[in-house]
mmCIF file of C-alpha atoms and ligand atoms in Angstrom:
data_model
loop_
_atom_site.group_PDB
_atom_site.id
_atom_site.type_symbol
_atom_site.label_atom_id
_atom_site.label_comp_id
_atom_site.label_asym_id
_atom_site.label_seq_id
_atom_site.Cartn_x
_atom_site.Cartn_y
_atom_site.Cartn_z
ATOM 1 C CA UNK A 1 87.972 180.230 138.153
ATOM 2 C CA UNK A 2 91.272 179.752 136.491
ATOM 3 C CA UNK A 3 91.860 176.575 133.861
ATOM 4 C CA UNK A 4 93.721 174.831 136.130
ATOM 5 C CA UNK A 5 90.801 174.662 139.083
ATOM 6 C CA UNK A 6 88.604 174.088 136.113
ATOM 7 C CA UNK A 7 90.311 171.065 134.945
ATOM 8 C CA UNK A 8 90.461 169.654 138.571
ATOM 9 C CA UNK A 9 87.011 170.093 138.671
ATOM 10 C CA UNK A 10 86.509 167.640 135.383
ATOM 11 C CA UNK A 11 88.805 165.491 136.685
ATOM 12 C CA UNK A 12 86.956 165.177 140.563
ATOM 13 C CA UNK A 13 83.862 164.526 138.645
ATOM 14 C CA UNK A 14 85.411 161.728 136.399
ATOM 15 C CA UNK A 15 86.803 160.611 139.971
ATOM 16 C CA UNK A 16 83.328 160.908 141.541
ATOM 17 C CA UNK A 17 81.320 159.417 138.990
ATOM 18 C CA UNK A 18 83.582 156.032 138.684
ATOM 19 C CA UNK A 19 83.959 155.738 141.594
ATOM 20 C CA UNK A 20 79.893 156.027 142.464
ATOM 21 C CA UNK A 21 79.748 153.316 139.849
ATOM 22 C CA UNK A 22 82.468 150.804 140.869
ATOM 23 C CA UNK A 23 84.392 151.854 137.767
ATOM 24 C CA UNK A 24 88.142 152.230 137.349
ATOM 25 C CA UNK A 25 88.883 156.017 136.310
ATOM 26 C CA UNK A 26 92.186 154.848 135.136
ATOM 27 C CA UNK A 27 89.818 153.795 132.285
ATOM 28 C CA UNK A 28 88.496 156.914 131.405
ATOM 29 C CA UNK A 29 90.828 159.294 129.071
ATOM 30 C CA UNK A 30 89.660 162.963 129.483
ATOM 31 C CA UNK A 31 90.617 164.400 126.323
ATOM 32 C CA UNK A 32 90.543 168.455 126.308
ATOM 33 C CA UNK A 33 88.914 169.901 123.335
ATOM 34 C CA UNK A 34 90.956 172.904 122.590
ATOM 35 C CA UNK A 35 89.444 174.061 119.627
ATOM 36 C CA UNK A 36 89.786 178.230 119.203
ATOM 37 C CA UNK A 37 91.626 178.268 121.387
ATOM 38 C CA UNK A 38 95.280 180.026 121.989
ATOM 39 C CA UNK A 39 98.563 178.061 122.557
ATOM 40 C CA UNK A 40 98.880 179.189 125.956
ATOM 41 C CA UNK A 41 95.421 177.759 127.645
ATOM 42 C CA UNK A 42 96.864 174.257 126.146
ATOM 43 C CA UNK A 43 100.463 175.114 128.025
ATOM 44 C CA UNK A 44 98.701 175.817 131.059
ATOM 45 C CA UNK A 45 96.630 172.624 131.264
ATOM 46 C CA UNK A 46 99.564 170.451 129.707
ATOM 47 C CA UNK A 47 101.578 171.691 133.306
ATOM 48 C CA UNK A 48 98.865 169.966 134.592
ATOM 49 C CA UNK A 49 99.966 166.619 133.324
ATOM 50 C CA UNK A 50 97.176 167.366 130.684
ATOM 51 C CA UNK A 51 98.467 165.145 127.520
ATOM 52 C CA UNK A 52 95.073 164.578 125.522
ATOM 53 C CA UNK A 53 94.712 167.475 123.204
ATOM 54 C CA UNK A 54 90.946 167.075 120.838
ATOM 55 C CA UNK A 55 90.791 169.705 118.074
ATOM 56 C CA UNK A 56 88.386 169.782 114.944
ATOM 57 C CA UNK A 57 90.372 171.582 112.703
ATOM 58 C CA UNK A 58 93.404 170.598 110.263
ATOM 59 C CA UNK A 59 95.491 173.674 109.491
ATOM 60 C CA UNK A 60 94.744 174.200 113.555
ATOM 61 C CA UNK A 61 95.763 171.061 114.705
ATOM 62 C CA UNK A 62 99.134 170.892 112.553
ATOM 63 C CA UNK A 63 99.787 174.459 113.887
ATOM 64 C CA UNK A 64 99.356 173.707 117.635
ATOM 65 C CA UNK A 65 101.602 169.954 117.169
ATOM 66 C CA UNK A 66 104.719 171.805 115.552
ATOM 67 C CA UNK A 67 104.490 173.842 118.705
ATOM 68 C CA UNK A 68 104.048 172.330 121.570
ATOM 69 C CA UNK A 69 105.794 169.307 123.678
ATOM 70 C CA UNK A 70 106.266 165.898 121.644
ATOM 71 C CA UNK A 71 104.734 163.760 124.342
ATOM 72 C CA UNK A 72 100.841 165.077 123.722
ATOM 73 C CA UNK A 73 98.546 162.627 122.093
ATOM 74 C CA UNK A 74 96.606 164.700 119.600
ATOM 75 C CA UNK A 75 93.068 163.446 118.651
ATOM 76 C CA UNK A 76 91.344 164.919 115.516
ATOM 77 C CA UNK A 77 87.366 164.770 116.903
ATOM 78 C CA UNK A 78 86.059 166.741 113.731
ATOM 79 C CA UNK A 79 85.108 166.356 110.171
ATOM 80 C CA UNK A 80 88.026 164.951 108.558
ATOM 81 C CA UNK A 81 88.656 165.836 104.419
ATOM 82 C CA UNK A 82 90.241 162.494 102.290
ATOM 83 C CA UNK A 83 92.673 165.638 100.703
ATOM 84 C CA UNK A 84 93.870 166.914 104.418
ATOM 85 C CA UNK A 85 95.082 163.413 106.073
ATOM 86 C CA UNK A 86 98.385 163.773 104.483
ATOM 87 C CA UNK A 87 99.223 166.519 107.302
ATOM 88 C CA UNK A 88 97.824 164.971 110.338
ATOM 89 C CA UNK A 89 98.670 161.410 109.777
ATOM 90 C CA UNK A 90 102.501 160.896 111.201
ATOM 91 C CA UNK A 91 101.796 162.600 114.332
ATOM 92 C CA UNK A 92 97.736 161.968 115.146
ATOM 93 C CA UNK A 93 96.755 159.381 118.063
ATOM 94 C CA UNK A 94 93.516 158.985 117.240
ATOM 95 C CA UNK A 95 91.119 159.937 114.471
ATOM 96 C CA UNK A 96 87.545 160.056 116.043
ATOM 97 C CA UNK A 97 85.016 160.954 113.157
ATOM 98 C CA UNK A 98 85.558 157.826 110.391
ATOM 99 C CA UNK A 99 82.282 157.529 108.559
ATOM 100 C CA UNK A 100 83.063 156.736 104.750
ATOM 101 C CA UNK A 101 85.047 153.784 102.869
ATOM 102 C CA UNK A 102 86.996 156.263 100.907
ATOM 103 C CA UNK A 103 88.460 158.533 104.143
ATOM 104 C CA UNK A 104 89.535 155.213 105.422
ATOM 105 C CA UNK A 105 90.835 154.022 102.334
ATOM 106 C CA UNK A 106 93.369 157.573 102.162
ATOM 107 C CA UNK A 107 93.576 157.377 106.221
ATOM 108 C CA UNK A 108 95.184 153.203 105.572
ATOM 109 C CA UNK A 109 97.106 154.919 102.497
ATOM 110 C CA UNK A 110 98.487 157.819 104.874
ATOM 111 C CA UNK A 111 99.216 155.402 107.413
ATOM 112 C CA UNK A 112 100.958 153.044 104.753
ATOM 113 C CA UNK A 113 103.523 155.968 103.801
ATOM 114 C CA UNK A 114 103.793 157.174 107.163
ATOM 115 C CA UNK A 115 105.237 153.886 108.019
ATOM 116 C CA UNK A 116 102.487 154.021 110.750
ATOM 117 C CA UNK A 117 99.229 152.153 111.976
ATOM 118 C CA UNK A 118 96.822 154.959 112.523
ATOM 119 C CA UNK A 119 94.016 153.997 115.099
ATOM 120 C CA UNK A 120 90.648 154.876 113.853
ATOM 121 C CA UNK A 121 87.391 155.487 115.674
ATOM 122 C CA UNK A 122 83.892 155.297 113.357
ATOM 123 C CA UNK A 123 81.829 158.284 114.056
ATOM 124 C CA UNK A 124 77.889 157.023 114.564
ATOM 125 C CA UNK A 125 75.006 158.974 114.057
ATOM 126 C CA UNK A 126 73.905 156.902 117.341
ATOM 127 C CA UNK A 127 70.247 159.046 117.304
ATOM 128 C CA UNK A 128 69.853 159.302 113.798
ATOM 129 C CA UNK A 129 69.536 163.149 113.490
ATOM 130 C CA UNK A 130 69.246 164.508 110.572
ATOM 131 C CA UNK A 131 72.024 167.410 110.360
ATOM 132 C CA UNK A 132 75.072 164.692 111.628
ATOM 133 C CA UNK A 133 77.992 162.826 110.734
ATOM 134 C CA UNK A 134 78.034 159.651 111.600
ATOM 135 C CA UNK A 135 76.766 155.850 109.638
ATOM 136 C CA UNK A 136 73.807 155.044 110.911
ATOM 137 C CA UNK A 137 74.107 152.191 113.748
ATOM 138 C CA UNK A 138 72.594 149.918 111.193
ATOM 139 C CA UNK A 139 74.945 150.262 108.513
ATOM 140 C CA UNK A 140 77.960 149.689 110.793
ATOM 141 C CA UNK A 141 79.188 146.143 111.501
ATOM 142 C CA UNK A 142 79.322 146.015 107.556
ATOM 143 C CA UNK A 143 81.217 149.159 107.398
ATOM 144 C CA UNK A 144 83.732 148.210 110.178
ATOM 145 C CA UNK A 145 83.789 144.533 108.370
ATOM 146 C CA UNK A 146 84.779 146.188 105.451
ATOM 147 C CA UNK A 147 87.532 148.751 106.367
ATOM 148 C CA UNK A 148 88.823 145.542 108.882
ATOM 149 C CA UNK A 149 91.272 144.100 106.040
ATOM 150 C CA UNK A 150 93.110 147.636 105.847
ATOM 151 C CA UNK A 151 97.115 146.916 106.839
ATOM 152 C CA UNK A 152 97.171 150.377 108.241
ATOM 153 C CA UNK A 153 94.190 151.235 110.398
ATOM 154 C CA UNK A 154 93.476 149.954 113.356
ATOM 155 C CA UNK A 155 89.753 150.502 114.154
ATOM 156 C CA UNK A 156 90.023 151.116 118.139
ATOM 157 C CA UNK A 157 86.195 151.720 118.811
ATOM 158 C CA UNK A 158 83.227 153.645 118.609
ATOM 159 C CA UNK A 159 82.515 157.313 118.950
ATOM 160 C CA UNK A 160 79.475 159.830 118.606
ATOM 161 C CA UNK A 161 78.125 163.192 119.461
ATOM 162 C CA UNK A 162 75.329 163.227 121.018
ATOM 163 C CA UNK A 163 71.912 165.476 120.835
ATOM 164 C CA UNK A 164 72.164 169.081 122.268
ATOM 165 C CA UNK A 165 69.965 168.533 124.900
ATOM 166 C CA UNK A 166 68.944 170.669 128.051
ATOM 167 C CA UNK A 167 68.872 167.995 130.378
ATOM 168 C CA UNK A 168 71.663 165.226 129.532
ATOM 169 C CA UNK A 169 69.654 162.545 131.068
ATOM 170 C CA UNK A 170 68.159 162.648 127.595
ATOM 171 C CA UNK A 171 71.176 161.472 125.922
ATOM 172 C CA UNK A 172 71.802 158.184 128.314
ATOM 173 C CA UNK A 173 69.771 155.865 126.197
ATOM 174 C CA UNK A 174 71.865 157.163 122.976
ATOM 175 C CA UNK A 175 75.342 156.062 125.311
ATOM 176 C CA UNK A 176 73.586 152.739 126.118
ATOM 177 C CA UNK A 177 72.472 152.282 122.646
ATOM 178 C CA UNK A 178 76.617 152.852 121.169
ATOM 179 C CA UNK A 179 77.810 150.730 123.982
ATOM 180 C CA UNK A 180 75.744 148.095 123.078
ATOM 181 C CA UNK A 181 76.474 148.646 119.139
ATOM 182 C CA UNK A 182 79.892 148.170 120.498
ATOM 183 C CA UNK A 183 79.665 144.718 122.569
ATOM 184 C CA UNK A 184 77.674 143.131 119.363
ATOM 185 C CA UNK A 185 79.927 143.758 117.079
ATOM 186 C CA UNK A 186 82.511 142.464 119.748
ATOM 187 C CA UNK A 187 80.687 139.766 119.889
ATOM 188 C CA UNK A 188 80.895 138.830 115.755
ATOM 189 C CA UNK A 189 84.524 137.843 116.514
ATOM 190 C CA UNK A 190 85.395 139.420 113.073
ATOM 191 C CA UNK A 191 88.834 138.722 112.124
ATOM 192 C CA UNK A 192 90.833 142.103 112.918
ATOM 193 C CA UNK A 193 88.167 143.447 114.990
ATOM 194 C CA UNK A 194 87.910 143.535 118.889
ATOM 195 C CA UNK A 195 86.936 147.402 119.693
ATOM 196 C CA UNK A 196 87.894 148.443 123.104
ATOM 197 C CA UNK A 197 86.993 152.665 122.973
ATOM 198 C CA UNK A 198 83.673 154.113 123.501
ATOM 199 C CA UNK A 199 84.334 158.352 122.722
ATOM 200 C CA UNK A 200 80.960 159.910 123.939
ATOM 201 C CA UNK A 201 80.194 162.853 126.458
ATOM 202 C CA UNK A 202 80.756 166.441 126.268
ATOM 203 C CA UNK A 203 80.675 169.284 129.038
ATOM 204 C CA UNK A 204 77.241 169.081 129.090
ATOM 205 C CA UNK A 205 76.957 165.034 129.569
ATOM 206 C CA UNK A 206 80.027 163.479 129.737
ATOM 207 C CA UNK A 207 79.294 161.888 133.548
ATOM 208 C CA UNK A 208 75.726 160.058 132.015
ATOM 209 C CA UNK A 209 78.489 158.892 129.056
ATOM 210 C CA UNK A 210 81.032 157.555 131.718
ATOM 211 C CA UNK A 211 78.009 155.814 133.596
ATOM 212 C CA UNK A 212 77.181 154.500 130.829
ATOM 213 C CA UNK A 213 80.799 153.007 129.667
ATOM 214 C CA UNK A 214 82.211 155.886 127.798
ATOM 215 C CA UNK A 215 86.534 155.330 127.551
ATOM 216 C CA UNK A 216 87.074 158.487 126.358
ATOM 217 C CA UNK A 217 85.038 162.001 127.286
ATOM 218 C CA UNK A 218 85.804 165.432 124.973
ATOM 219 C CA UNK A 219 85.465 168.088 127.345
ATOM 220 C CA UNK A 220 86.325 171.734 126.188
ATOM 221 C CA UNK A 221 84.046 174.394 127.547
ATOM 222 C CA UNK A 222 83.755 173.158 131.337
ATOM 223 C CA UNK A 223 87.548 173.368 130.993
ATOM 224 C CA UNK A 224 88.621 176.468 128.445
ATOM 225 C CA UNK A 225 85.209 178.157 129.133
ATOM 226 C CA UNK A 226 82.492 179.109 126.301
ATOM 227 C CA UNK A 227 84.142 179.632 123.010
ATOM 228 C CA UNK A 228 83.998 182.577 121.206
ATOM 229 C CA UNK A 229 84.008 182.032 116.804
ATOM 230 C CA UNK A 230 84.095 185.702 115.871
ATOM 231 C CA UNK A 231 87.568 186.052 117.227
HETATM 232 C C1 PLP B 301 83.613 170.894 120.383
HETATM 233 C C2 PLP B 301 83.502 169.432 120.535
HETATM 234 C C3 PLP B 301 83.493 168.834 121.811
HETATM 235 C C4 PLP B 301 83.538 169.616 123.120
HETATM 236 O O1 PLP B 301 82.326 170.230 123.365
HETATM 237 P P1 PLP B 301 82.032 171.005 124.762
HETATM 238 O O2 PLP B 301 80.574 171.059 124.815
HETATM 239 O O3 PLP B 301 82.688 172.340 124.637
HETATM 240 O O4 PLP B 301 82.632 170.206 125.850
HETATM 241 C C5 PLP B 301 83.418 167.460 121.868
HETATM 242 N N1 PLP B 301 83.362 166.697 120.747
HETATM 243 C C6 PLP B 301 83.359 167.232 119.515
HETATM 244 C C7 PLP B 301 83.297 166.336 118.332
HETATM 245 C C8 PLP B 301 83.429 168.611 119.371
HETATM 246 O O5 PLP B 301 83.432 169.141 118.123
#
């Protein structure tokens, strides 16, 4: 199948699945995670009217943006180092994976010299595994509370990554559990805070996520196919 069949493909299921549910799929942004891979898969897609681009990678990201079209909405979905902001911040949509007070702090300082109010998503360790990124659900209200009287962050939402798990039925009580992490601290009415994005679902699970609220899915191999790292 070529990218562009496999990208309709996401896109029928995003379709299917909202519209199964009674849900607007205007709401859901597919984002496609392009990660390894080469300039021209993301040209193809982008003649697709493909404009969310997730990578996971700094120098990669930077590379890819001085490159291609102006209009693309980049989202940085990895690990994010306080000493690498500096070259993502003027041109980055969203940053997905905020988990400490002192990346926000240089991500509101990069946004302050940018001239810019970068929007922020916190990164959840929404099962609690042991080997991820993420606050723990318990720890985040305070977090969020915290980081809420930066000037130049604009905390947008929620986002995790979910268990590898054979059967992504597995990981619908994790979705349920962020959404809900979501609508309480909604529901605080903290000054500064009213969180609208939910980023959860990958290839493997990304129609439980949508059931389950998701705003944003990061799709890359049911679109660019498997990746390969020893390239
Ligand atoms: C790589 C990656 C994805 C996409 O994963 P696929 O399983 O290839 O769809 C989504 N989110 C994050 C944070 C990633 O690093």
């Amino acid at each position: 199948m070529s990218l562009k069949e496999n990208l309709e493909d996401v896109r029928i299921n995003i379709k299917n699945t909202c519209d199964r549910i009674g849900r607007d799929y205007n709401e859901v942004t597919l984002i496609a995670v392009s990660k390894t891979k080469p300039l021209t898969m993301l040209e193809e897609i982008y003649e697709c009217q493909m404009l969310d681009f997730g990578e996971n990678k700094v120098q990669e990201l930077k590379e890819k943006e001085a490159i291609l079209p102006k209009d693309i909405c980049w989202h940085m979905i990895g690990h994010l180092q306080k000493n690498k902001v500096k070259y993502i911040a003027e041109f980055v949509s969203y940053i997905h994976s905020v988990e400490s007070l002192s990346l926000a702090e240089v991500i509101n300082k990069e946004g302050i010299k940018a001239n810019k109010i970068i929007n922020i998503l916190i990164e959840v360790n929404i099962a609690q595994e042991e080997s991820k990124f993420g606050l723990n659900p318990k720890d985040t209200e305070a977090f969020i509370k915290t980081i809420s009287k930066f000037s130049n962050i604009k905390v947008c939402g929620l986002m995790t990554v979910a268990p590898y798990v054979s059967d992504p039925e597995e990981n619908r009580i994790h979705f349920k559990n962020l959404k809900h992490l979501l609508v309480d601290i909604n529901n605080k009415n903290l000054d500064n805070i009213n969180m609208h994005v939910l980023s959860m679902g990958m290839s493997n699970d990304y129609r439980i996520a949508i059931e389950e609220g998701a705003t944003m899915v990061r799709v890359g191999t049911d679109i660019f196919g498997e990746r390969n790292y020893k390239l």
